[in-house]
Coordinates of N, CA and C in Angstrom, one line a residue:
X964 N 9.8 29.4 -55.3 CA 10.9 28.5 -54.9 C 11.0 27.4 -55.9
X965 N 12.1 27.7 -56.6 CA 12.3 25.7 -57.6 C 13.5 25.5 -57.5
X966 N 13.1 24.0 -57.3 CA 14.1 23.1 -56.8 C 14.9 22.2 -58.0
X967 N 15.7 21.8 -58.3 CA 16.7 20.3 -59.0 C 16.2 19.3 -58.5
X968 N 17.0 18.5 -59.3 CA 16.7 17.2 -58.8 C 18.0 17.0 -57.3
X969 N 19.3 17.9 -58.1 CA 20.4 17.7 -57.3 C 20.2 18.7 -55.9
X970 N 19.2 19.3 -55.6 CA 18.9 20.1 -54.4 C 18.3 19.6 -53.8
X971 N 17.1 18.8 -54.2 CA 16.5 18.1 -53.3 C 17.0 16.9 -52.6
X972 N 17.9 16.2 -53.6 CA 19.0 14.9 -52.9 C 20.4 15.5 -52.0
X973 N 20.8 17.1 -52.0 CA 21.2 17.7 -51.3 C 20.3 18.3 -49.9
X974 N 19.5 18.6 -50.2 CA 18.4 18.5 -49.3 C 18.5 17.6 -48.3
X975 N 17.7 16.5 -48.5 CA 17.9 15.6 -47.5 C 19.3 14.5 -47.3
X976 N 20.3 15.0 -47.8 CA 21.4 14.5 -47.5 C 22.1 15.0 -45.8
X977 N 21.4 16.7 -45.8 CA 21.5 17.0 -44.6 C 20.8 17.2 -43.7
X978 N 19.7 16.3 -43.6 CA 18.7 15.4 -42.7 C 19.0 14.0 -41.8
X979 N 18.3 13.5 -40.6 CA 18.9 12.0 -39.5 C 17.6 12.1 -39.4
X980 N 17.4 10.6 -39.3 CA 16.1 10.4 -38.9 C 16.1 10.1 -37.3
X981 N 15.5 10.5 -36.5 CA 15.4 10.2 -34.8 C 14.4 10.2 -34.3
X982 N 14.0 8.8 -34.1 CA 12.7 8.3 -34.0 C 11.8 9.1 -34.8
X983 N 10.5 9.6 -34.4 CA 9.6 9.9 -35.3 C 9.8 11.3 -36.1
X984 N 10.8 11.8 -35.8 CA 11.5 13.3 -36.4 C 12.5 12.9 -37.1
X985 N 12.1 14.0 -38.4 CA 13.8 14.1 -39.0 C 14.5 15.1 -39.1
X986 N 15.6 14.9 -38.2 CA 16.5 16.6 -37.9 C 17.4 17.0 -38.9
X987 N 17.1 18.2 -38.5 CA 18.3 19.0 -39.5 C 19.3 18.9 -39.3
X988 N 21.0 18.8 -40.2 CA 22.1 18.4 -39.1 C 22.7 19.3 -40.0
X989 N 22.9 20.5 -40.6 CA 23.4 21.3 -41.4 C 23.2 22.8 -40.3
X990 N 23.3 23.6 -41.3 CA 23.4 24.9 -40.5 C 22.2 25.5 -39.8
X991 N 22.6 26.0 -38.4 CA 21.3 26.4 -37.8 C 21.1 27.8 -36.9
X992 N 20.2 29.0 -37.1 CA 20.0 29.7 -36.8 C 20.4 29.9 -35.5
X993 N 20.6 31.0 -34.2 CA 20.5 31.2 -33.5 C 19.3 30.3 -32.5
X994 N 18.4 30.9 -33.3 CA 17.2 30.8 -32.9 C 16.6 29.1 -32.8
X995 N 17.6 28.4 -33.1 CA 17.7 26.7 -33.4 C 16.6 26.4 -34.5
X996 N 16.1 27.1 -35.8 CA 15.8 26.2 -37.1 C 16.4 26.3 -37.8
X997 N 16.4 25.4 -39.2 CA 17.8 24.7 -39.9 C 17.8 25.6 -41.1
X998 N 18.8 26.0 -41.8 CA 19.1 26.9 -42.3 C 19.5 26.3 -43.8
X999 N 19.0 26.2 -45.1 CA 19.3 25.4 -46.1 C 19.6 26.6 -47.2
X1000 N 21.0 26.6 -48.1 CA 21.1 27.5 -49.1 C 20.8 27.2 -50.2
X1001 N 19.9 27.7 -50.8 CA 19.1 27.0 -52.1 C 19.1 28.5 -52.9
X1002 N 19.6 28.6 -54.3 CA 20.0 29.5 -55.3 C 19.9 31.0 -55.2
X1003 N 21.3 31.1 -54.2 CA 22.4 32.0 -53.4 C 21.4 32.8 -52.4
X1004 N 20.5 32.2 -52.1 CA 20.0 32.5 -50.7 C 19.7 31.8 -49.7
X1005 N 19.6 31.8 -48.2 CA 19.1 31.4 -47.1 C 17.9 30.7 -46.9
X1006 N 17.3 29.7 -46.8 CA 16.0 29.5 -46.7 C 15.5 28.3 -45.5
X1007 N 14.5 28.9 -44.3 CA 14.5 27.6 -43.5 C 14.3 26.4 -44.3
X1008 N 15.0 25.7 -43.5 CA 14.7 24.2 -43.9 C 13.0 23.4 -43.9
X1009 N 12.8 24.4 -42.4 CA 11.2 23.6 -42.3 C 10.3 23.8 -43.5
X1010 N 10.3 25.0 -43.8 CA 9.9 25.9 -45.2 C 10.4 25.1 -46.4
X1011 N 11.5 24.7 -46.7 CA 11.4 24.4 -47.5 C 11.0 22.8 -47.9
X1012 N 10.7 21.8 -46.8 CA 10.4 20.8 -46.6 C 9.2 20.9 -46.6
X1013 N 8.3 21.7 -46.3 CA 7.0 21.9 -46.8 C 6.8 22.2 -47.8
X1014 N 7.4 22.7 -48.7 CA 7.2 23.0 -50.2 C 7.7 21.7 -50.7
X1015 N 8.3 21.0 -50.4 CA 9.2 19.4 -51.4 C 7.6 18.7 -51.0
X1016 N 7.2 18.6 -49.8 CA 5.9 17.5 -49.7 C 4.7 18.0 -51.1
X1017 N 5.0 19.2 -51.7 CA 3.8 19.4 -52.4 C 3.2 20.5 -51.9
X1018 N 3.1 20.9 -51.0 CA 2.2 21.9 -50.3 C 2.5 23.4 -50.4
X1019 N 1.9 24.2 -50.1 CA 2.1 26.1 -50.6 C 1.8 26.3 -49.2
X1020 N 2.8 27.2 -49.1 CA 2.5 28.5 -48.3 C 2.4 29.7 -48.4
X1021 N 1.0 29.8 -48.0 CA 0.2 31.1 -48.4 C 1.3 32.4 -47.8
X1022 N 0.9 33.6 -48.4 CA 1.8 34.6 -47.6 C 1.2 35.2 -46.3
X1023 N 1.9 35.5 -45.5 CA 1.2 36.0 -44.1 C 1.2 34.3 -43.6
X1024 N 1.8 33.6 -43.8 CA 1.9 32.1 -43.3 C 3.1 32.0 -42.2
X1025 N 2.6 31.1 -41.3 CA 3.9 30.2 -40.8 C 3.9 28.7 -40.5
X1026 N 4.4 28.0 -40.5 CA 5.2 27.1 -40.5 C 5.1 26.5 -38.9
X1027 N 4.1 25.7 -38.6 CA 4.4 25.3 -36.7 C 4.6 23.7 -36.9
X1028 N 5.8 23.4 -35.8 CA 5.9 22.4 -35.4 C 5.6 21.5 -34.7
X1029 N 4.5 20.7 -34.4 CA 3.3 20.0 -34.1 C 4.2 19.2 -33.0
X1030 N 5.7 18.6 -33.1 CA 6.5 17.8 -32.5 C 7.1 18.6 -31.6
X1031 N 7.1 20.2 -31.8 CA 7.9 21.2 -30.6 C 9.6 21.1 -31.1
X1032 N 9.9 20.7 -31.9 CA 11.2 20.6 -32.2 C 11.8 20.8 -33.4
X1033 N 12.5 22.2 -32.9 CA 13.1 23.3 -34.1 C 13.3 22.9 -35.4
X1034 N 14.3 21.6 -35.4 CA 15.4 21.0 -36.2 C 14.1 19.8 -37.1
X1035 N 13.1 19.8 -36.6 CA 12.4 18.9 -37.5 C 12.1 19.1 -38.7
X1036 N 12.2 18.6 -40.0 CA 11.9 18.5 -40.8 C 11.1 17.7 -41.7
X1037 N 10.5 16.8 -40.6 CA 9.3 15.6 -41.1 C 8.1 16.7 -41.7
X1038 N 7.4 16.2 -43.0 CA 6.5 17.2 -43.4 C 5.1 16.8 -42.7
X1039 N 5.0 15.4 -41.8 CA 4.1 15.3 -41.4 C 4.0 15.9 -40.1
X1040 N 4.7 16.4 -39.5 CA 5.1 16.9 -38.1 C 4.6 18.6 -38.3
X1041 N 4.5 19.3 -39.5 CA 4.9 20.6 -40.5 C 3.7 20.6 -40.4
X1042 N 2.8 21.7 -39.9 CA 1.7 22.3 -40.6 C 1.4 23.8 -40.7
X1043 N 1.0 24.3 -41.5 CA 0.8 25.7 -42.0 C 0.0 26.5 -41.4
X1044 N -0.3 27.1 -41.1 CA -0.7 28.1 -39.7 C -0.6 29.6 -39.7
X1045 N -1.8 29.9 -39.0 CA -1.4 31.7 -38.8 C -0.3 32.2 -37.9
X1046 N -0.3 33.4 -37.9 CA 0.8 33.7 -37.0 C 0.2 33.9 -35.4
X1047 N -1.3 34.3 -35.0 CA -1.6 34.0 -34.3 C -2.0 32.6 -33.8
X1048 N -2.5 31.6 -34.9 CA -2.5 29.9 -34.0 C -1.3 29.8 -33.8
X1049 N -0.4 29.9 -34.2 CA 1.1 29.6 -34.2 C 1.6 30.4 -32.8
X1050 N 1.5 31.2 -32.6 CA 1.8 31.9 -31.0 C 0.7 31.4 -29.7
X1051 N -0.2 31.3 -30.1 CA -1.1 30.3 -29.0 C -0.5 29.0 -29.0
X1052 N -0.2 28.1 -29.9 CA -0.1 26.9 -29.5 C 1.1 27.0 -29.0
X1053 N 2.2 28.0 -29.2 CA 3.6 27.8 -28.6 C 3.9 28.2 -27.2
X1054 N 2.5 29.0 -26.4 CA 2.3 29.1 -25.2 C 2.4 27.6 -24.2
X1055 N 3.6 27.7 -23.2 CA 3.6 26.2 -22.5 C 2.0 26.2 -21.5
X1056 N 1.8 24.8 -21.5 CA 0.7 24.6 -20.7 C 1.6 24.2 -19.1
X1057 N 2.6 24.0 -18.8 CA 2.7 24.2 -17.5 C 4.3 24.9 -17.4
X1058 N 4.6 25.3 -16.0 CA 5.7 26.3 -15.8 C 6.8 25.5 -15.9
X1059 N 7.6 25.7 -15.3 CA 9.3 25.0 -15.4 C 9.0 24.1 -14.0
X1060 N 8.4 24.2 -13.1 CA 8.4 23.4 -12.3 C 7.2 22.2 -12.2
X1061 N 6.7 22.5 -13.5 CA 5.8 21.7 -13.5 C 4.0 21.4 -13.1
X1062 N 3.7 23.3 -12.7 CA 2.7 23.5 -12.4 C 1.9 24.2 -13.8
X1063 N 0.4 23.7 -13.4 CA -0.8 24.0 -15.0 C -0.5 25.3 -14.5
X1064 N -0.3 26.0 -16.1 CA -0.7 27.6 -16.6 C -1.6 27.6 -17.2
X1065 N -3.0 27.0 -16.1 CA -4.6 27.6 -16.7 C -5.4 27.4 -15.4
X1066 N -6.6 27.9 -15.7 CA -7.4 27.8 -14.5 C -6.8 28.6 -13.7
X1067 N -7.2 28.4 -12.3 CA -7.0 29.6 -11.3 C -5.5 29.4 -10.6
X1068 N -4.6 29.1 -11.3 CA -3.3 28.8 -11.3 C -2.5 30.0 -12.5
X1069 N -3.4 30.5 -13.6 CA -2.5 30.9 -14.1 C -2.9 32.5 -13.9
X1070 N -2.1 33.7 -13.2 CA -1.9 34.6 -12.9 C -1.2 35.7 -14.5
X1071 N -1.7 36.4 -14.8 CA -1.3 37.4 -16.1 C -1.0 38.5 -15.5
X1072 N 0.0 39.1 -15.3 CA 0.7 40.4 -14.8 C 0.5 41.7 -15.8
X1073 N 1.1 43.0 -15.2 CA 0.3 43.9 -16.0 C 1.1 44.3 -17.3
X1074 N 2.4 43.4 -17.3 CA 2.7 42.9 -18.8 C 2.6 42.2 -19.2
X1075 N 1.3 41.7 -18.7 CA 0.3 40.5 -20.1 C 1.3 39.1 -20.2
X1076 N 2.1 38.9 -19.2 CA 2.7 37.9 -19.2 C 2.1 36.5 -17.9
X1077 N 2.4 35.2 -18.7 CA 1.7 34.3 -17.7 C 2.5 34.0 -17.1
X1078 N 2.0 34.1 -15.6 CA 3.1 33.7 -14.5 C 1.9 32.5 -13.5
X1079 N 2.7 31.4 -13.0 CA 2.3 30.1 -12.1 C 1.5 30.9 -10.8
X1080 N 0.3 31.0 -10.1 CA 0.7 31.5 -9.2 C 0.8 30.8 -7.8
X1081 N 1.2 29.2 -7.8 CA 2.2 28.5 -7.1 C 3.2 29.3 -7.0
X1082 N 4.2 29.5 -7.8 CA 5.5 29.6 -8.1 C 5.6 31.0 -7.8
X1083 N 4.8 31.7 -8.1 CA 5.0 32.9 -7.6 C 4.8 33.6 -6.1
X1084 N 3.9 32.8 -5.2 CA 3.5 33.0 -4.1 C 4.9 32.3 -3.4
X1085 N 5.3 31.0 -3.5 CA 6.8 30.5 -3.4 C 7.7 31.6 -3.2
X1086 N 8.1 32.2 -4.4 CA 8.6 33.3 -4.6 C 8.3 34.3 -3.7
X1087 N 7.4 34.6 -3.4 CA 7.2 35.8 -2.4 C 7.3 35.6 -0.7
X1088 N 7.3 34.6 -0.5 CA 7.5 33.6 0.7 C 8.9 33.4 1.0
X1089 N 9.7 33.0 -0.4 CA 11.4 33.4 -0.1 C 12.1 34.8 0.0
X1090 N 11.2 35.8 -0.5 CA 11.9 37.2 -0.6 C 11.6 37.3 1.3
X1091 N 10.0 37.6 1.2 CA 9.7 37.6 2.8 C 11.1 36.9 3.9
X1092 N 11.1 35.7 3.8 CA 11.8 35.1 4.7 C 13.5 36.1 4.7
X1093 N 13.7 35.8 3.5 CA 15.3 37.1 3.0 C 15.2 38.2 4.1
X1094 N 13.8 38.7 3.4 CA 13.9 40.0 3.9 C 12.9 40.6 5.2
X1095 N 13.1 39.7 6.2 CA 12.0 39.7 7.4 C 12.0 41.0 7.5
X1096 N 13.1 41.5 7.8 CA 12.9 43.3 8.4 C 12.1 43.8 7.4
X1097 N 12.7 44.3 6.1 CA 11.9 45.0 5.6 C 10.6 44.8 5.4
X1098 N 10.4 43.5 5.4 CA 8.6 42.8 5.3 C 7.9 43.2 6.4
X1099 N 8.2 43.5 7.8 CA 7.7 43.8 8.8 C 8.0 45.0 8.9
X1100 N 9.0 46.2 8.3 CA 8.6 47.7 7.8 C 7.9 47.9 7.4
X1101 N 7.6 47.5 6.2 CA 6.5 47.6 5.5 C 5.2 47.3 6.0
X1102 N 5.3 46.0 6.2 CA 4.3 46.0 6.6 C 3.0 46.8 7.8
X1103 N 4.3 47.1 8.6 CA 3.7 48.2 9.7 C 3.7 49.5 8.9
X1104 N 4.6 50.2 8.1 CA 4.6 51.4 7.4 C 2.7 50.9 6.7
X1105 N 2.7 50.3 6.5 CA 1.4 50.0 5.5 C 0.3 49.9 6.3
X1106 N 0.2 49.4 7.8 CA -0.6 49.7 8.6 C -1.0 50.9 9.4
X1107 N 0.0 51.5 9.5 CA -0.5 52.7 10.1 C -0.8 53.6 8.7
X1108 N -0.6 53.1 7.5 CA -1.4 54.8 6.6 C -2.4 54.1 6.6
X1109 N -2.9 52.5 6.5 CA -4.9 52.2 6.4 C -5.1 53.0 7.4
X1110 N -4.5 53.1 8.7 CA -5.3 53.6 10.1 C -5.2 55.0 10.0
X1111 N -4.3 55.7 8.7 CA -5.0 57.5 9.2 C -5.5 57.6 8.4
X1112 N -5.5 56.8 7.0 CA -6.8 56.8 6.3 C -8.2 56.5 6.9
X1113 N -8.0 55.4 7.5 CA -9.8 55.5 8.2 C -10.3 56.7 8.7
X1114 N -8.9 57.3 9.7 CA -9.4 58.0 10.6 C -9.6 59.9 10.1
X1115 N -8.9 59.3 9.1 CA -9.2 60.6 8.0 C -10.3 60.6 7.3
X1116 N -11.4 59.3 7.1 CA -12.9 59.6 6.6 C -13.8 59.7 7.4
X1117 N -13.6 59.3 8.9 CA -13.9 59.4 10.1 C -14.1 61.1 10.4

């Protein structure tokens, strides 16, 4: 990647400083990071804001944002990372409602996904209530096969 002098003062011409971040205010990905055209190609902005501080990125690299915020382009905010540290640290430590996803709170389903199990037990407490009937079909459907199973090792 090489830069002008007139790219890099085009560069951060399309940068705001907001409080301790500085956002991208130019074009932005779907995926919300900033999108800078630098000689007739596409290039993140975070990426390339780590290359203006001086710094390399190795290949098989990414790019994590220390601040959680897409649009940042502070290089002190920017650090260089694997693609596994980079997916662990972007794991939230608590759910939407505000309960820890660790310790015996955080429940892993059998698609390896973390789920609250506050939130989920919640969840299962509102379906129940929905659905009294069926919960007490089942539930009896479910008691009488333990009882011909016993009675079937019996």
């Amino acid at each position: 990647m090489t830069l002008e002098e007139k790219d890099v003062a085009r560069f951060w011409s399309k940068t705001k400083r907001s409080g301790e971040c500085i956002s991208w205010n130019a074009g932005v990905s779907n995926c919300g990071y900033g999108y800078f055209w630098l000689n007739g190609k596409q290039e993140l902005a975070h990426r390339v804001s780590v290359f203006l501080s001086g710094r390399t990125i190795p290949e098989k690299r990414q790019i994590d944002h220390l601040c959680r915020n897409k649009r940042c382009v502070n290089p002190s905010h920017l650090e260089v990372v694997s693609a596994r540290e980079n997916c662990i640290r972007s794991k939230p430590d608590f759910c939407k409602r505000g309960h820890p996803l660790f310790g015996t709170n955080l429940f892993i389903d059998i698609h390896n996904a973390r789920q609250c199990r506050i939130c989920k037990r919640m969840h299962l407490r509102k379906w129940e209530k929905r659905n009294r009937n069926k919960y007490l079909l089942y539930k009896k459907r479910w008691s009488q096969k333990r009882a011909r199973a016993s009675e079937a090792q019996e």
